[in-house]
Coordinates of C-alpha atoms in Angstrom, one line a residue:
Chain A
X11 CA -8.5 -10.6 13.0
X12 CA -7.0 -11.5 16.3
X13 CA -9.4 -13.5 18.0
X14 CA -11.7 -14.5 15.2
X15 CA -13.6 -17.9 15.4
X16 CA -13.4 -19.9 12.6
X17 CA -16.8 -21.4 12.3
X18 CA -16.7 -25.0 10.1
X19 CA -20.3 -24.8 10.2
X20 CA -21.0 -22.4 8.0
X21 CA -20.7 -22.3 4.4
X22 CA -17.9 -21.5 2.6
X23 CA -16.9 -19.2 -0.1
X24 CA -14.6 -20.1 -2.9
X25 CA -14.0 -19.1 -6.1
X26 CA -12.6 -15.7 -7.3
X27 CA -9.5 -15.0 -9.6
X28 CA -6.5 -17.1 -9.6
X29 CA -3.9 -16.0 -7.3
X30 CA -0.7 -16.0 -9.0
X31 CA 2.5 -15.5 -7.6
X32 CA 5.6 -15.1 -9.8
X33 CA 8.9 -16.4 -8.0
X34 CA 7.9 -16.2 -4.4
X35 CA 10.8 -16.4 -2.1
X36 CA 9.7 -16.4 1.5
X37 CA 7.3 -19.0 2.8
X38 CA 5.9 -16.8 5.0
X39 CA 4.4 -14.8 2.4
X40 CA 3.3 -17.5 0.4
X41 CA 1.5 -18.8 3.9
X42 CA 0.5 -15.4 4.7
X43 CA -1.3 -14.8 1.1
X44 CA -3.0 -18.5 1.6
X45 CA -4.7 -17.1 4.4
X46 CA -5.5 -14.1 3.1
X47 CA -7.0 -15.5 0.1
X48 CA -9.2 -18.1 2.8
X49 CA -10.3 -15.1 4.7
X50 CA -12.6 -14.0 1.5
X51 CA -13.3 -16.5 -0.2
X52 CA -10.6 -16.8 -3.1
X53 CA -9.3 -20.7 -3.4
X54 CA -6.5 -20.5 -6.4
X55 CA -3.2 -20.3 -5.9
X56 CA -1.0 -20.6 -8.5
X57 CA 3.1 -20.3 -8.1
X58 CA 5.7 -19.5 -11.1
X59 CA 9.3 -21.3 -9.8
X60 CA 8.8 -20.6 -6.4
X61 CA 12.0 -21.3 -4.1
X62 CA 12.8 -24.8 -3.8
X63 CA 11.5 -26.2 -0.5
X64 CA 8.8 -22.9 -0.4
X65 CA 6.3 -25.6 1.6
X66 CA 7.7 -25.1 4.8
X67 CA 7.3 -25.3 8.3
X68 CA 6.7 -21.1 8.3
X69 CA 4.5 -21.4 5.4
X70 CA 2.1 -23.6 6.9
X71 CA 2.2 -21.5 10.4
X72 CA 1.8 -18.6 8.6
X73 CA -1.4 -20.1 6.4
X74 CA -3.0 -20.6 9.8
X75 CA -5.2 -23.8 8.5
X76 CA -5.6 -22.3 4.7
X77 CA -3.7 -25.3 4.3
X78 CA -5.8 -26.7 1.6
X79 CA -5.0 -24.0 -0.6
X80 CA -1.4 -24.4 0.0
X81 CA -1.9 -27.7 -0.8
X82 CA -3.9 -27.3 -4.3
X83 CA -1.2 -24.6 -5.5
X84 CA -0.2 -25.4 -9.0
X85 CA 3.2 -24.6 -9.8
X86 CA 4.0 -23.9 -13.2
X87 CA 7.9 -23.3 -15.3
X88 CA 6.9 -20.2 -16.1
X89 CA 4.4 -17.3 -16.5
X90 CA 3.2 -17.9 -20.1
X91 CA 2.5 -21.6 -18.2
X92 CA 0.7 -20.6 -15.1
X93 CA -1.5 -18.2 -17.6
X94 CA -2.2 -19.9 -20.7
X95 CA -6.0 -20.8 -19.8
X96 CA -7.1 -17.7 -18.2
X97 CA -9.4 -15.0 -20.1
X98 CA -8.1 -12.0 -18.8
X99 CA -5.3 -10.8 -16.7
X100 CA -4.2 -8.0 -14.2
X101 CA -0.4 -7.2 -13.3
X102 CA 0.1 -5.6 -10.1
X103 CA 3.0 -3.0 -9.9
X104 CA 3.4 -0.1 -7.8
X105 CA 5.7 1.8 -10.7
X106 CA 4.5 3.0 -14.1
X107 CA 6.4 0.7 -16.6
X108 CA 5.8 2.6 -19.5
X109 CA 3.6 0.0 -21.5
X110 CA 0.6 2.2 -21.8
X111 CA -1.9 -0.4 -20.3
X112 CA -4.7 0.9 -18.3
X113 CA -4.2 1.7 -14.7
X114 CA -7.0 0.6 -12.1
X115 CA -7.3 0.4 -8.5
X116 CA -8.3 -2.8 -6.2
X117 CA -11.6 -1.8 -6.1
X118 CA -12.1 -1.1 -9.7
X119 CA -10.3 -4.4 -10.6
X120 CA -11.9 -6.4 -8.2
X121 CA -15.6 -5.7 -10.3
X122 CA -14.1 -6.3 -13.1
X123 CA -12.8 -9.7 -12.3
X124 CA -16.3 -10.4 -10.2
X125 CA -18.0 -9.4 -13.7
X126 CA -16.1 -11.2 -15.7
X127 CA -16.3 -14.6 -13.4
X128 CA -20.4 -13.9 -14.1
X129 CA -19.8 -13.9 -17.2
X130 CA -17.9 -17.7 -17.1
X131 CA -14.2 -16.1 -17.7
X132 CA -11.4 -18.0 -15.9
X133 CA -9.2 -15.0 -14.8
X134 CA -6.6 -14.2 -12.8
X135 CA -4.1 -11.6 -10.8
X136 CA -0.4 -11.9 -11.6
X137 CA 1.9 -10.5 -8.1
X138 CA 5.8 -10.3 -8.8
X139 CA 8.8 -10.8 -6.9
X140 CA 9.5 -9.6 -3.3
X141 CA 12.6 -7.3 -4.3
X142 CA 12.3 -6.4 -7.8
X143 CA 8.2 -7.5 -8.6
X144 CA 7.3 -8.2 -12.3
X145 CA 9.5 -8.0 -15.0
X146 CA 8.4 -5.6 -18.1
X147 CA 7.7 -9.0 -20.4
X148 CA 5.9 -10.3 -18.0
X149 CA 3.5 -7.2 -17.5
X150 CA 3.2 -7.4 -21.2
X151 CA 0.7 -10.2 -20.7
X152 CA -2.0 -8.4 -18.7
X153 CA -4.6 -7.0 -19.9
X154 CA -4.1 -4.3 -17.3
X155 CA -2.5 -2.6 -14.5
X156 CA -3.5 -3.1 -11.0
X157 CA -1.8 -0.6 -8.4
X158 CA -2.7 0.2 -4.8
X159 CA -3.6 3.7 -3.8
X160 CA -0.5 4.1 -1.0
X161 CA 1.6 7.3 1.1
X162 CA 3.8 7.9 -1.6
X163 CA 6.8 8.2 0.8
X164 CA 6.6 4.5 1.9
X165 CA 4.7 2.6 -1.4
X166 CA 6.3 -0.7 -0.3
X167 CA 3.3 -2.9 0.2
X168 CA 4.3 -6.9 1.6
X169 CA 3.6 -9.1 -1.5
X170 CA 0.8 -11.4 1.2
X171 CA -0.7 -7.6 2.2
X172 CA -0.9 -7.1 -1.7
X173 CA -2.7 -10.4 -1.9
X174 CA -4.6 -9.3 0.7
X175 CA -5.9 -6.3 -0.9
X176 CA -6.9 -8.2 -4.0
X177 CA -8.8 -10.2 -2.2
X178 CA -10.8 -8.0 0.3
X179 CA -11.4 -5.9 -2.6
X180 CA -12.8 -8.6 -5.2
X181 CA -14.8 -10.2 -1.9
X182 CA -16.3 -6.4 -1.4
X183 CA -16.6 -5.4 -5.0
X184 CA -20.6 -3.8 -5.7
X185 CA -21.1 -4.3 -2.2
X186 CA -22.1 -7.8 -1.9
X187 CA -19.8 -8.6 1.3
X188 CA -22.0 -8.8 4.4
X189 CA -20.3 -8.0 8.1
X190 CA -20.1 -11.4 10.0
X191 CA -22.4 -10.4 12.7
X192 CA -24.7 -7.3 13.4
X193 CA -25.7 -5.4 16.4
X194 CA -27.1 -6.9 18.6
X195 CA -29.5 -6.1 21.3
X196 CA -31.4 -8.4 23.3
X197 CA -34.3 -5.9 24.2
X198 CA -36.5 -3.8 22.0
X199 CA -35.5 0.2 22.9
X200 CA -38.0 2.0 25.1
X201 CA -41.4 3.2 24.5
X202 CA -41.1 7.2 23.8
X203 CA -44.3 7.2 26.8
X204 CA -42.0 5.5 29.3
X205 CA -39.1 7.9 28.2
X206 CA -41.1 10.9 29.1
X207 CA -42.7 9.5 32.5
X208 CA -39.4 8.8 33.2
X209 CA -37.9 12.1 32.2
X210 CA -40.6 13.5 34.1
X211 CA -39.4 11.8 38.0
X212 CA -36.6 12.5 37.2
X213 CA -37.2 16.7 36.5
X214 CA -39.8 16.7 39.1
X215 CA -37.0 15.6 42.0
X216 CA -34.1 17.8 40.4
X217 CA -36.9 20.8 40.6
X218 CA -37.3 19.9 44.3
X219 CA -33.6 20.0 44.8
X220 CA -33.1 23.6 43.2
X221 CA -31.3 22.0 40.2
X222 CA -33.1 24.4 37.7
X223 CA -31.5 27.6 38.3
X224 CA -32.1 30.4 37.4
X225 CA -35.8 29.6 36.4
X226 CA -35.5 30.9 33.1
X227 CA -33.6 29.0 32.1
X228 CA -35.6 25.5 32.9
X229 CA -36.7 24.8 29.6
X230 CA -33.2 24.9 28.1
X231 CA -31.5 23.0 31.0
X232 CA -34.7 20.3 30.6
X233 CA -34.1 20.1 26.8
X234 CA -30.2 19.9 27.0
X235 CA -30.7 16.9 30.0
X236 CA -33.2 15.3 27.5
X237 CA -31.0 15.1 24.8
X238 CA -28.2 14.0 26.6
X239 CA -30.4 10.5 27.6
X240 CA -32.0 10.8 24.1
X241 CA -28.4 9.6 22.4
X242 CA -28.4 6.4 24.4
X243 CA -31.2 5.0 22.6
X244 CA -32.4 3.7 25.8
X245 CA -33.7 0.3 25.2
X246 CA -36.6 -1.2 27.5
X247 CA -33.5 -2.8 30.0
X248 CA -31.3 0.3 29.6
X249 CA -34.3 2.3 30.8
X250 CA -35.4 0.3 33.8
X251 CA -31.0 0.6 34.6
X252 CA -31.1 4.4 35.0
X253 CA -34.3 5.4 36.5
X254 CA -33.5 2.0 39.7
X255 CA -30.5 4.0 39.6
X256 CA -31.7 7.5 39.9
X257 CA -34.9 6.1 42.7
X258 CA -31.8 4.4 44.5
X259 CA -30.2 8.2 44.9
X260 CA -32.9 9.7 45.5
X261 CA -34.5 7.8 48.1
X262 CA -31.4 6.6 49.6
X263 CA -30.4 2.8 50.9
X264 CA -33.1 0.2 50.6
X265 CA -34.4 -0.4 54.2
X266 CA -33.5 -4.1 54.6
X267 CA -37.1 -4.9 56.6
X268 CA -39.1 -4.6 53.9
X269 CA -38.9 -7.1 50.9
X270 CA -41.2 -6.2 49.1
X271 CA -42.5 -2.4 49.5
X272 CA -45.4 -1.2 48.0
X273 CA -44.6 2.1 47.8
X274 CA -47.8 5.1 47.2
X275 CA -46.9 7.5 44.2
X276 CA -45.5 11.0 45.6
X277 CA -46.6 12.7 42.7
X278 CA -48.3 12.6 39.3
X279 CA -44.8 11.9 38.4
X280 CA -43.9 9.3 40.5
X281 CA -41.6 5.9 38.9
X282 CA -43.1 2.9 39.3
X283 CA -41.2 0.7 41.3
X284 CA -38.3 -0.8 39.8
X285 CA -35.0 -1.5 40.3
X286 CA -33.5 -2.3 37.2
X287 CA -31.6 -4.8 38.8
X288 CA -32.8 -7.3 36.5
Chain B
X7 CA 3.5 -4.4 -2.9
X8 CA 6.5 -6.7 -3.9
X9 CA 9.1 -4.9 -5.9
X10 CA 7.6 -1.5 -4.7
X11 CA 9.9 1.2 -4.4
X12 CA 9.4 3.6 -2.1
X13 CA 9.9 7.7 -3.0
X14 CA 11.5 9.5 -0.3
X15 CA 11.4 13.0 -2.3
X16 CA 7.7 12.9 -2.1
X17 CA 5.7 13.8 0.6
X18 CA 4.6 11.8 3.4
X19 CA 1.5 11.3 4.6
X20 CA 1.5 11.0 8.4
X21 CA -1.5 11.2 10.7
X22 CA -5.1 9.2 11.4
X23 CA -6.3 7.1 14.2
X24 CA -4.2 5.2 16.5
X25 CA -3.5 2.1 16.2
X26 CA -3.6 0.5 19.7
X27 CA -2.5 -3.4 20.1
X28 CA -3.6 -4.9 23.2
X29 CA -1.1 -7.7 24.4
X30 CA 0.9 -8.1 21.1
X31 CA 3.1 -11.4 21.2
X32 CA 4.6 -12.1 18.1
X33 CA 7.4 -9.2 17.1
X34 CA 6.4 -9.9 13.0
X35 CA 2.7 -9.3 13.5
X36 CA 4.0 -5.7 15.2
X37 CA 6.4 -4.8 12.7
X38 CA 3.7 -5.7 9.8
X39 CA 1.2 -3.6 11.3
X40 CA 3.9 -0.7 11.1
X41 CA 4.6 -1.2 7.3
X42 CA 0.9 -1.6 6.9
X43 CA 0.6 1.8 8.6
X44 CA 3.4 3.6 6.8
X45 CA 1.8 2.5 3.5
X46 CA -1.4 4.1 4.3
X47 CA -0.8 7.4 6.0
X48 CA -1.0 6.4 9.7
X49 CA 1.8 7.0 12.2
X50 CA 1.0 6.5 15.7
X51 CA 1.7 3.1 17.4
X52 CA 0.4 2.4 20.6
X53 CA 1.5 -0.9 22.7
X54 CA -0.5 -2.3 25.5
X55 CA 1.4 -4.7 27.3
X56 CA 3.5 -6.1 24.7
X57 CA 5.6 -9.4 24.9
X58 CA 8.6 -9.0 26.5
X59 CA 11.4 -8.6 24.1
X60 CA 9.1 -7.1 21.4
X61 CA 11.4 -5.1 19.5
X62 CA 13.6 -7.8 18.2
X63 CA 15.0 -8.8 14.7
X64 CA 11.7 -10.2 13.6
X65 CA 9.9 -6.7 14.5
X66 CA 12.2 -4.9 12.4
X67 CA 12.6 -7.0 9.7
X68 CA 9.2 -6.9 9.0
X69 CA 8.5 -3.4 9.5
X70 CA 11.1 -3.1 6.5
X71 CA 12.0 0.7 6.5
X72 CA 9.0 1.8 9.1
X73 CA 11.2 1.7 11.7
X74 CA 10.1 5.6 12.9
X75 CA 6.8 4.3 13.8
X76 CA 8.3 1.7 16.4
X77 CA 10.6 3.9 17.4
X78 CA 8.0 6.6 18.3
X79 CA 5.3 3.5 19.6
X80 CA 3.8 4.6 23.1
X81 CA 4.3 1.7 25.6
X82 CA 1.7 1.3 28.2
X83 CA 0.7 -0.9 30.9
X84 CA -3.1 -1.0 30.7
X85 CA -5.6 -0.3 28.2
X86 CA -7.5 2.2 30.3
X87 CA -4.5 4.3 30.0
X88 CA -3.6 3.9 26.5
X89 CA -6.9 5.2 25.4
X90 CA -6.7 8.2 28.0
X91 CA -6.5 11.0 25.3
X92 CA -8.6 10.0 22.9
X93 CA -12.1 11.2 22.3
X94 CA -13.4 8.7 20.5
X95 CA -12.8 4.5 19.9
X96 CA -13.2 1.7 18.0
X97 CA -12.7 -1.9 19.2
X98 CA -12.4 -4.3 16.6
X99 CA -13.6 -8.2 16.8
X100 CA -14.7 -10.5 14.7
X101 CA -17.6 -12.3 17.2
X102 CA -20.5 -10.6 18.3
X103 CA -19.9 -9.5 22.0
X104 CA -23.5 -9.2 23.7
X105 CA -22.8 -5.5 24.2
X106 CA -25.5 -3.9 22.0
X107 CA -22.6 -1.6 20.4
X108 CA -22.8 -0.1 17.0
X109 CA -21.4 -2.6 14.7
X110 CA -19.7 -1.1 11.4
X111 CA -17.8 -2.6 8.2
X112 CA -14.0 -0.8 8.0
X113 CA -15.1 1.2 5.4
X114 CA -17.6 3.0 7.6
X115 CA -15.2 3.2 9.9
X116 CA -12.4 4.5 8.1
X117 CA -14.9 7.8 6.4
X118 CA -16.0 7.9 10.7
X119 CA -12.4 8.3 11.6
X120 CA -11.5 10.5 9.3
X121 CA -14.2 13.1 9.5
X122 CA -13.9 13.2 13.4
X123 CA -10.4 13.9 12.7
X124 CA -10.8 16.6 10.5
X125 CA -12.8 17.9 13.9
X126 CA -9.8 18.0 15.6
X127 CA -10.5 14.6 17.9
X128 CA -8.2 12.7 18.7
X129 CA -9.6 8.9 17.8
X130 CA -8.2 5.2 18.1
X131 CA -8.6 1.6 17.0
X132 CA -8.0 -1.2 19.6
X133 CA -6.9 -4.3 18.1
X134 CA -6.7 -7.5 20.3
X135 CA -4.4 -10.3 21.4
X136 CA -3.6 -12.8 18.4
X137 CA -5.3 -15.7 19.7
X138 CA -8.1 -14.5 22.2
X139 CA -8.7 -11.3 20.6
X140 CA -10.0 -8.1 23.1
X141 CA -11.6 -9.0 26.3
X142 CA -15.5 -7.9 27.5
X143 CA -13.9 -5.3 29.9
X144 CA -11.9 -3.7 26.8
X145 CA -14.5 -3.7 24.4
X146 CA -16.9 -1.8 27.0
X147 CA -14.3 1.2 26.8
X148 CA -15.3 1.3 22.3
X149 CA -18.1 3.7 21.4
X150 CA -18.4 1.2 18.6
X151 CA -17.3 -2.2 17.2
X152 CA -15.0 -2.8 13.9
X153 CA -15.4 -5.9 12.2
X154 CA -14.1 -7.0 8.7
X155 CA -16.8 -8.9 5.9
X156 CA -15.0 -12.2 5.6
X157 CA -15.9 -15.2 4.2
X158 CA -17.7 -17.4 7.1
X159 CA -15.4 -20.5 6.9
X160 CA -12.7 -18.5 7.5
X161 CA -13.0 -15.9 9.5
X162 CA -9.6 -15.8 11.9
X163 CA -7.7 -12.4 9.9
X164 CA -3.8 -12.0 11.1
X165 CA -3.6 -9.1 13.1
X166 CA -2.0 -7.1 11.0
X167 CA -3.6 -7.6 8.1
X168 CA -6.6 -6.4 9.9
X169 CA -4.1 -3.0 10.8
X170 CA -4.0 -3.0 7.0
X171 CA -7.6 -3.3 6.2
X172 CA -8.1 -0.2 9.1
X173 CA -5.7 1.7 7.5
X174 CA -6.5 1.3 3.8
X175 CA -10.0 1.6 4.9
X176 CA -9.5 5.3 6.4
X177 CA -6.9 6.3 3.4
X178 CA -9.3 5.4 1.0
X179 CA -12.2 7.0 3.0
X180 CA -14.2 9.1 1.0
X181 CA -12.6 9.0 -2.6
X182 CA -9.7 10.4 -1.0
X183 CA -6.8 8.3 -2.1
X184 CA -4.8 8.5 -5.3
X185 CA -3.3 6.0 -7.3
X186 CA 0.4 6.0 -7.1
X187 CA 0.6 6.5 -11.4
X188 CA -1.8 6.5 -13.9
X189 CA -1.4 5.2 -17.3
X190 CA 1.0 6.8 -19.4
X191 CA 1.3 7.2 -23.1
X192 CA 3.9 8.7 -24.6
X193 CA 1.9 9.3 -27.5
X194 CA -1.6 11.4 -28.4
X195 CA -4.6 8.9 -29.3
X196 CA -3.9 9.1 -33.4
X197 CA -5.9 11.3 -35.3
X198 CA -9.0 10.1 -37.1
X199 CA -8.0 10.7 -40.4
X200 CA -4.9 8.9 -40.2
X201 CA -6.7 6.0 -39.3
X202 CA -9.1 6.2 -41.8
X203 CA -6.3 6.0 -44.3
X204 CA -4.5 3.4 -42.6
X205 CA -7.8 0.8 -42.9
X206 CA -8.7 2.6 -46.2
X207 CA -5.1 1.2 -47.1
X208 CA -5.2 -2.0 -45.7
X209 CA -8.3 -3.0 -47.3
X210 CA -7.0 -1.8 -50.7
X211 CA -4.6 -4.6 -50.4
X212 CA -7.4 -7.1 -48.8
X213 CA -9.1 -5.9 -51.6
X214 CA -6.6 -7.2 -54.4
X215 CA -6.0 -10.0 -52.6
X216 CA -9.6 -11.0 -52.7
X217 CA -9.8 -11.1 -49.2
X218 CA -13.3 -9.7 -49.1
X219 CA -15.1 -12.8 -49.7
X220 CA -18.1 -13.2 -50.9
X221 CA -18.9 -10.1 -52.4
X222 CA -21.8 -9.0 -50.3
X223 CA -20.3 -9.7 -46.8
X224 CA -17.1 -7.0 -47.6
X225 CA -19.2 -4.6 -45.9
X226 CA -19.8 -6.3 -42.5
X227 CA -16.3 -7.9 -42.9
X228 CA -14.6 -4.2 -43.4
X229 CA -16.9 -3.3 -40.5
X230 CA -15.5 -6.1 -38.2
X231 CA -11.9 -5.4 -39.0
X232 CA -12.0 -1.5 -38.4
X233 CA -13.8 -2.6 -35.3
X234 CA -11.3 -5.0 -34.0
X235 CA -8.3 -2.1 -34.8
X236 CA -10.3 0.5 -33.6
X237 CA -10.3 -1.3 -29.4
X238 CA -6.6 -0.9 -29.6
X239 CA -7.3 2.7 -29.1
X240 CA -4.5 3.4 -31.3
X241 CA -1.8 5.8 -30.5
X242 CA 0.0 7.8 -34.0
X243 CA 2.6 5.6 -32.6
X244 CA 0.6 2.2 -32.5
X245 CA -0.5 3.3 -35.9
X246 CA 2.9 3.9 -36.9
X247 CA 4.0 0.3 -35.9
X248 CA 1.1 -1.2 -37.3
X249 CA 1.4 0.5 -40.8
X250 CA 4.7 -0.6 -41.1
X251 CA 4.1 -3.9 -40.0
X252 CA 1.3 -4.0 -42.9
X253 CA 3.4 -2.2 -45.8
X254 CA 6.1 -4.8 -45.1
X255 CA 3.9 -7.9 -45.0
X256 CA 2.7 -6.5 -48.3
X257 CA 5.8 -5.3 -50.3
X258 CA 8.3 -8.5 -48.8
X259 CA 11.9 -7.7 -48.0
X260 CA 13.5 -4.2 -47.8
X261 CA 15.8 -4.0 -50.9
X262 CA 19.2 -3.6 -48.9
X263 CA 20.7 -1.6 -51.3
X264 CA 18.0 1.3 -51.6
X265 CA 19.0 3.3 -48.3
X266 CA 16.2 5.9 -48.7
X267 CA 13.5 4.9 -51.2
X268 CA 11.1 7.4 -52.3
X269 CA 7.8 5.7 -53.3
X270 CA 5.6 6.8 -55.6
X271 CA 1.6 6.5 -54.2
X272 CA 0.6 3.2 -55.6
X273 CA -3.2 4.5 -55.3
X274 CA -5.1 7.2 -53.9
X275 CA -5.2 4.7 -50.8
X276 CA -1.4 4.6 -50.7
X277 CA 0.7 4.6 -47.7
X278 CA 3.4 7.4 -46.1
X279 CA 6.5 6.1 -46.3
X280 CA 7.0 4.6 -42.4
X281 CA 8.2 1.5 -41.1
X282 CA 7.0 1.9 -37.2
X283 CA 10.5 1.2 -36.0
X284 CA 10.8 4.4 -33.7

């Protein structure tokens, strides 16, 4: 993603399918699949007759420091080469070519080829052309079909997007990806005793102020203003935030004499006191 | 994918979140994330602040045939008012921010989206700047935070291949997407009885051939072999090809001058007359 860190330190994945990519003819898409391979986890590129001079100054931009997997591509004559020790194979095509194979999705494909790896299989995902994609003979290899679920009225999916999909799907197949980071919040959420007390001040001024009007209808105006709070998920901090900021309304601009007031409880609901400036 | 074709006589799929780019620079990485779009359903392109000169050769290149979505992009000058409709946001970034904001996978995201939509809200994704990503500020305006499971080493996604994850993620939402073609056979599975024949056929001329060797293993061998035919999954065409194939490994040569030979049944295991060649 734009902005993402890169971070050396941690371990990395590799393995996965090979990557195999039948006549490329733009470097940026070669560079672009490279990176899209790096991003989870897949290390194996392999390239059938690629354009002469495809190790250009666009494919390496475009790789964006996969470069090691630009520079361990194989490049094999032909198909039958670039295939000959793999167990299993899927073509990608976006048209039905008439060959009867089995038809699967990336996310269907991707367990597969994850089970199949488990099980010490050497396989691999063949992508054609730019323009024209894989020729019938060359779909005759596979074992199967994969195809990418797409708006019919514009199927035309970037051969390094293609790649891309492979690979997201094999790195997310039964689940196993994990996010990069989680949520994060530095304090624990608020005890449901200092939610009401502070539910409480804050019911006890609006009743002083006429906010509950007409009478009968305090319970469901309380509730309502409850719930409304209740979706925050207040934490500890978030909590000692609003009810310094509701003390500040109420009780108007700190008087700059006193530094440190000690201030008697008005009420049975008084807040204790605290800013929430911290 | 490469060699895709794209079917204008079938119905597009137009709708889903916005896309919003914060800061775009590079004209490809814009007209990518339109193609992505238009392959998964989503039409509305929102700019924040893009380079100067964004709509070049490069943009529309790339965007190969989804021109209509940077034609109808929104330009807009801040954030804050690129977001102004919308009644619900995700901000996507691939470090933890310190905000304490929900933090989901795309796939959460994308069912999210879709179900709010289907509420009638309006709902957008924020993608940032290439290299820095979205800034504190931006990321306050999110009710939650996008990020994509990638491998650790390697973390830094193009932009829009992160569009593309978004919007696979929210076609695929749910089970909802279809496969552009299933598989195809021209021909019904073959009927049981024909197959029967054809192995009871085959091993009549195994038999002869003393094929079945020793004695005592024919039936685990017969087993095997009906075994390894019967994973084909034959079609009455497969079986058609395959009997020919057989009856012509068995009788040698067609006599050319016989146009139309009728065959008497050798044995009760004999074959139809049927070479396979249609």
């Amino acid at each position: 993603m734009s902005g993402a860190g890169t971070d050396h330190t941690r371990e990395s994945i590799t393995g996965g399918p090979a990557i195999i990519l039948v006549e490329p003819q733009l470097g940026e898409n070669i560079g672009m699949s490279a990176r899209a391979m790096a991003n989870f986890g897949l290390s194996e590129l392999r390239l059938v007759n690629p354009r002469e001079n495809w190790l250009n100054q666009k494919t390496e931009a475009t790789a964006a420091g996969a470069v090691s997997i630009l520079q361990n591509a194989q490049i094999f004559p032909t198909v039958e080469a670039a295939i000959a020790d793999l167990n299993f194979l899927y073509a990608t095509t976006a048209r039905e070519r008439g060959q009867g194979k089995e038809v699967v999705g990336p996310d269907h494909a991707g367990a597969n080829l994850k089970a199949r790896i488990a099980q010490g299989q050497k396989v691999g995902v063949l992508f054609g052309r730019e323009r024209t994609g894989l020729e019938n003979p060359e779909i005759t290899h596979a074992d199967a079909i994969v195809t990418f679920p797409v708006n019919p009225a514009y199927a035309s999916l970037n051969l390094s997007q293609a790649v891309l999909l492979m690979s997201y799907s094999f790195m997310t197949a039964g689940g196993a990806a994990t996010l990069p980071f989680e949520r994060k919040t530095r304090w624990p959420p608020a005890e449901r005793g200092t939610v009401l007390s502070f539910f409480d001040y804050l019911e006890s001024q609006l009743e002083e102020r006429g906010f509950f009007r007409p009478p009968q209808k305090r319970e469901l105006m309380s509730r309502n203003l409850r719930n409304i709070f209740n979706r925050i998920e207040m934490s500890e901090q978030d909590l000692r935030t609003l009810r310094g900021m509701f003390v500040r309304l109420v009780e108007g601009p700190r008087q700059p004499q006193t530094k440190k007031r000690i201030r008697p409880p008005k009420s049975a609901n008084a807040m204790p006191d605290q800013d929430g400036s911290s």
